[in-house]
Amino acid sequence: TDPNLDVYFDFGEMAIIPKGNNDSGLFINTTRVDHFGFPLQLRVQGLDGYDRTLGEKVSELTRDQVFQRFIARVPNEFRHLAQAPYAPYRLIAPAHGDFNTGKVHGNYLQPYIDQIWARYRNENITFTLQHLGTFTGRVYGDTFRFTGGNQNGTFYINGKPNTQEVMLGAGKLADASNAAAQDIGTQLQIQAQFAAAINRRVLENPAQWYNAAYHYPAGQRANWYAWFWHNGDIVHENKGYGFSYDDVGDHATLLYSPKPTVVTYTIGW
């Protein structure tokens, strides 16, 4: 019933923060969190010599080549995302395709999620987040409880997430419940970190959460749709925005300039 199902479209995201505020300037990105419509390249220029380009390499590949390379490279479970009924209009994100609730791959990540929750019922996980401190976590029942950090607080993932919650960064991985008022921001940040680490299948190795060389180990269940958008012959600087928290560890197509002058989107086909 969506009138846009047969429309080719794409979009970028931006926020302009006025002077006098923290982080004033321009935040802008391309995104593949929901779908790929056509190649988009983003260039931001600013004062003091700022000049950076991210997004797809529109001068080096066509839209059809993106679809072809996706089908050729991802595991079989993901190939339908670049085929009918989504193609030729778009290449859809997994949780909007057959990885959605009740669909054939709706429990795709569950074996890995179950493995994580089982392991940390019997041992602790310890990790350090920039500006927030060091945390220790353990599973009690199905609740992942974390203590520590600069606030010396208590933080939660309120139950075991499912495949859709991981891929979308939603539900139990975007949940402020049970957090003290002063701890809400930190709890949401921990949940974002876990969502990213599970999508990338690197959760058990916190020292490598941000190291792309360890992400998406071959032959393992991970978000291979997101992996595709980090291939150097597809995108600049191996950066992509394949799921909601792909900016964790600075792996996304997010550009920031405190003094922007020109923004250029180049559309490929």
Coordinates of C-alpha atoms in Angstrom, one line a residue:
T1 CA 0.0 0.0 0.0
D2 CA 3.0 2.3 0.1
P3 CA 2.7 4.7 -2.9
N4 CA 6.5 5.0 -3.1
L5 CA 7.2 1.3 -3.7
D6 CA 7.9 1.9 -7.4
V7 CA 9.8 5.2 -6.9
Y8 CA 13.6 5.4 -7.0
F9 CA 14.7 7.6 -4.2
D10 CA 17.5 8.2 -1.7
F11 CA 18.4 10.7 1.0
G12 CA 21.1 12.1 3.3
E13 CA 20.9 13.4 6.8
M14 CA 22.2 16.6 8.4
A15 CA 22.0 18.9 11.4
I16 CA 23.2 22.5 11.5
I17 CA 24.1 23.6 15.0
P18 CA 24.0 27.4 15.4
K19 CA 26.9 29.3 16.8
G20 CA 27.0 29.6 20.6
N21 CA 26.0 26.0 21.1
N22 CA 28.3 23.0 21.9
D23 CA 29.6 21.4 18.7
S24 CA 28.3 24.3 16.5
G25 CA 28.7 23.6 12.8
L26 CA 27.5 21.0 10.4
F27 CA 26.9 17.2 10.9
I28 CA 26.0 15.4 7.7
N29 CA 26.1 11.9 6.3
T30 CA 24.8 9.5 3.7
T31 CA 23.0 6.5 5.0
R32 CA 22.3 2.8 4.1
V33 CA 20.5 2.1 7.4
D34 CA 17.2 1.6 5.6
H35 CA 18.1 1.0 1.9
F36 CA 20.3 1.8 -1.1
G37 CA 18.5 3.8 -3.8
F38 CA 21.4 5.0 -6.0
P39 CA 25.1 5.8 -5.4
L40 CA 25.6 9.0 -3.3
Q41 CA 28.9 10.7 -2.7
L42 CA 29.2 13.5 -0.1
R43 CA 31.9 16.2 -0.1
V44 CA 32.2 18.8 2.7
Q45 CA 34.5 21.8 2.4
G46 CA 35.1 24.3 5.1
L47 CA 37.4 27.0 6.4
D48 CA 40.9 26.2 7.6
G49 CA 41.3 23.8 4.6
Y50 CA 38.7 21.2 5.6
D51 CA 37.9 19.1 2.6
R52 CA 36.7 15.5 2.8
T53 CA 34.7 13.1 0.7
L54 CA 32.7 10.0 1.8
G55 CA 30.0 7.8 0.4
E56 CA 30.0 5.7 -2.7
K57 CA 32.6 6.1 -5.5
V58 CA 30.2 7.4 -8.0
S59 CA 32.8 8.0 -10.7
E60 CA 34.0 4.3 -10.5
L61 CA 30.9 2.2 -10.4
T62 CA 27.3 2.2 -11.6
R63 CA 24.1 1.5 -9.7
D64 CA 23.8 -1.8 -11.5
Q65 CA 27.3 -2.8 -10.5
V66 CA 26.5 -2.1 -6.8
F67 CA 23.6 -4.6 -7.0
Q68 CA 25.8 -7.1 -8.9
R69 CA 28.6 -6.9 -6.4
F70 CA 26.3 -7.2 -3.4
I71 CA 24.7 -10.4 -4.8
A72 CA 28.1 -11.8 -5.6
R73 CA 29.7 -11.1 -2.2
V74 CA 27.2 -11.6 0.6
P75 CA 26.1 -14.9 2.0
N76 CA 23.1 -16.5 0.3
E77 CA 20.7 -15.5 3.1
F78 CA 21.3 -11.8 2.2
R79 CA 21.1 -11.9 -1.6
H80 CA 17.4 -11.5 -1.8
L81 CA 17.8 -7.9 -0.4
A82 CA 19.1 -6.9 -3.9
Q83 CA 16.5 -8.8 -5.9
A84 CA 12.8 -8.6 -6.6
P85 CA 10.5 -7.4 -5.1
Y86 CA 12.9 -4.7 -3.8
A87 CA 15.0 -4.5 -7.0
P88 CA 15.1 -2.7 -9.3
Y89 CA 14.0 0.2 -7.1
R90 CA 16.2 -0.4 -4.1
L91 CA 18.5 -2.7 -2.2
I92 CA 16.8 -3.1 1.2
A93 CA 18.2 -3.4 4.7
P94 CA 17.8 -6.9 6.2
A95 CA 15.3 -6.1 8.9
H96 CA 13.0 -4.7 6.2
G97 CA 13.4 -7.8 4.2
D98 CA 13.4 -11.5 5.1
F99 CA 15.2 -10.8 8.4
N100 CA 12.1 -9.2 9.8
T101 CA 9.9 -10.8 12.5
G102 CA 8.3 -14.0 11.3
K103 CA 10.2 -14.1 8.0
V104 CA 12.5 -16.9 6.9
H105 CA 15.6 -15.4 8.4
G106 CA 13.9 -13.6 11.3
N107 CA 16.1 -15.5 13.9
Y108 CA 19.3 -15.3 11.9
L109 CA 21.4 -13.7 14.7
Q110 CA 19.8 -15.6 17.5
P111 CA 22.4 -18.4 17.8
Y112 CA 25.1 -15.7 18.3
I113 CA 22.9 -13.6 20.7
D114 CA 22.2 -16.8 22.7
Q115 CA 25.9 -17.7 22.8
I116 CA 26.7 -14.2 24.2
W117 CA 24.0 -14.3 26.9
A118 CA 25.0 -17.9 27.9
R119 CA 28.7 -17.0 28.2
Y120 CA 28.2 -13.9 30.4
R121 CA 25.9 -15.7 32.8
N122 CA 29.1 -17.5 33.9
E123 CA 31.8 -14.8 33.5
N124 CA 32.1 -11.0 33.4
I125 CA 32.8 -8.8 30.4
T126 CA 34.9 -5.7 31.0
F127 CA 35.2 -2.8 28.5
T128 CA 36.2 0.8 28.5
L129 CA 34.3 3.6 26.7
Q130 CA 35.9 6.9 25.8
H131 CA 34.9 9.7 28.2
L132 CA 32.6 7.3 30.1
G133 CA 35.1 5.0 31.9
T134 CA 35.4 1.2 32.5
F135 CA 32.4 -1.1 33.0
T136 CA 31.9 -4.6 34.1
G137 CA 28.9 -6.6 33.0
R138 CA 27.2 -9.9 33.7
V139 CA 23.9 -11.5 32.8
Y140 CA 21.4 -12.2 35.5
G141 CA 18.4 -14.2 34.2
D142 CA 18.1 -12.5 30.8
T143 CA 19.1 -9.0 32.1
F144 CA 22.6 -7.8 31.3
R145 CA 23.7 -5.6 34.2
F146 CA 26.7 -3.3 34.1
T147 CA 28.4 -1.4 36.9
G148 CA 31.2 1.2 37.1
G149 CA 32.1 4.0 34.7
N150 CA 33.0 7.5 35.7
Q151 CA 29.6 7.8 37.4
N152 CA 30.0 4.5 39.3
G153 CA 26.5 3.7 38.3
T154 CA 24.4 0.7 37.4
F155 CA 23.2 0.2 33.8
Y156 CA 21.1 -2.4 32.0
I157 CA 20.1 -4.2 28.8
N158 CA 16.7 -5.2 30.0
G159 CA 16.5 -8.7 28.4
K160 CA 17.9 -10.7 25.6
P161 CA 17.4 -8.8 22.3
N162 CA 16.3 -10.5 19.1
T163 CA 17.6 -10.3 15.5
Q164 CA 15.5 -7.3 14.6
E165 CA 16.5 -5.3 17.7
V166 CA 20.2 -5.9 17.0
M167 CA 19.9 -5.0 13.3
L168 CA 17.8 -1.9 13.9
G169 CA 19.4 -0.8 17.2
A170 CA 15.9 -0.7 18.7
G171 CA 13.8 -2.2 21.5
K172 CA 16.0 -3.5 24.3
L173 CA 19.1 -1.8 22.6
A174 CA 17.5 1.6 22.8
D175 CA 15.9 1.4 26.2
A176 CA 16.3 3.7 29.1
S177 CA 14.2 1.6 31.5
N178 CA 15.5 1.0 35.1
A179 CA 18.3 3.6 34.6
A180 CA 18.6 6.4 37.2
A181 CA 17.9 9.8 35.6
Q182 CA 21.6 10.7 35.6
D183 CA 22.5 7.4 34.1
I184 CA 20.2 7.3 31.0
G185 CA 22.7 8.6 28.5
T186 CA 25.4 6.1 29.6
Q187 CA 22.9 3.2 29.5
L188 CA 21.9 4.1 26.0
Q189 CA 25.5 4.4 25.0
I190 CA 26.3 0.9 26.4
Q191 CA 23.4 -0.5 24.4
A192 CA 24.6 1.2 21.2
Q193 CA 28.0 -0.3 21.7
F194 CA 26.5 -3.8 22.2
A195 CA 24.3 -3.4 19.1
A196 CA 27.4 -2.5 17.0
A197 CA 29.5 -5.3 18.4
I198 CA 26.9 -7.9 17.8
N199 CA 26.2 -6.7 14.2
R200 CA 29.9 -6.9 13.6
R201 CA 30.3 -10.2 15.5
V202 CA 33.1 -8.9 17.8
L203 CA 31.3 -8.6 21.1
E204 CA 33.5 -11.1 23.0
N205 CA 36.6 -9.1 22.2
P206 CA 36.1 -5.6 23.6
A207 CA 39.7 -4.6 22.8
Q208 CA 38.8 -4.9 19.1
W209 CA 35.3 -3.5 19.1
Y210 CA 36.5 -0.6 16.9
N211 CA 39.1 -2.4 14.8
A212 CA 37.7 -3.2 11.4
A213 CA 40.2 -5.9 10.8
Y214 CA 38.3 -8.0 13.4
H215 CA 34.8 -7.2 12.2
Y216 CA 32.6 -9.7 10.3
P217 CA 34.8 -12.8 10.7
A218 CA 34.5 -15.1 7.6
G219 CA 31.9 -17.8 7.7
Q220 CA 30.1 -16.5 10.8
R221 CA 26.6 -15.0 11.2
A222 CA 26.9 -11.3 11.2
N223 CA 25.2 -8.3 9.5
W224 CA 26.7 -8.9 6.0
Y225 CA 24.5 -6.2 4.5
A226 CA 26.4 -3.7 6.7
W227 CA 29.7 -5.3 5.9
F228 CA 29.2 -4.6 2.2
W229 CA 29.0 -0.9 2.7
H230 CA 32.6 -0.9 4.1
N231 CA 34.2 -2.3 1.0
G232 CA 36.9 0.0 -0.4
D233 CA 36.0 -0.5 -4.0
I234 CA 32.4 0.6 -3.2
V235 CA 32.9 3.5 -0.8
H236 CA 35.6 6.1 0.2
E237 CA 37.7 5.3 3.2
N238 CA 36.0 2.0 3.9
K239 CA 33.3 3.9 5.7
G240 CA 29.6 3.1 5.5
Y241 CA 26.3 3.5 7.4
G242 CA 24.9 0.0 7.3
F243 CA 22.9 0.0 10.6
S244 CA 21.8 2.5 13.1
Y245 CA 24.9 2.4 15.3
D246 CA 27.5 2.0 12.5
D247 CA 28.9 5.3 13.7
V248 CA 30.2 3.5 16.9
G249 CA 34.0 3.6 16.6
D250 CA 33.9 6.1 13.7
H251 CA 33.1 3.7 10.9
A252 CA 30.2 5.6 9.4
T253 CA 29.9 8.2 6.6
L254 CA 29.5 11.0 9.1
L255 CA 31.3 14.3 8.4
Y256 CA 31.5 17.2 10.8
S257 CA 32.9 20.7 10.1
P258 CA 32.7 23.5 12.6
K259 CA 33.1 26.1 9.8
P260 CA 31.5 24.6 6.7
T261 CA 31.3 26.5 3.4
V262 CA 30.2 24.0 0.7
V263 CA 28.3 20.7 0.7
T264 CA 28.2 18.7 -2.5
Y265 CA 26.1 15.6 -3.0
T266 CA 27.0 13.8 -6.3
I267 CA 24.3 11.4 -7.5
G268 CA 25.4 8.3 -9.5
W269 CA 23.4 5.9 -11.7

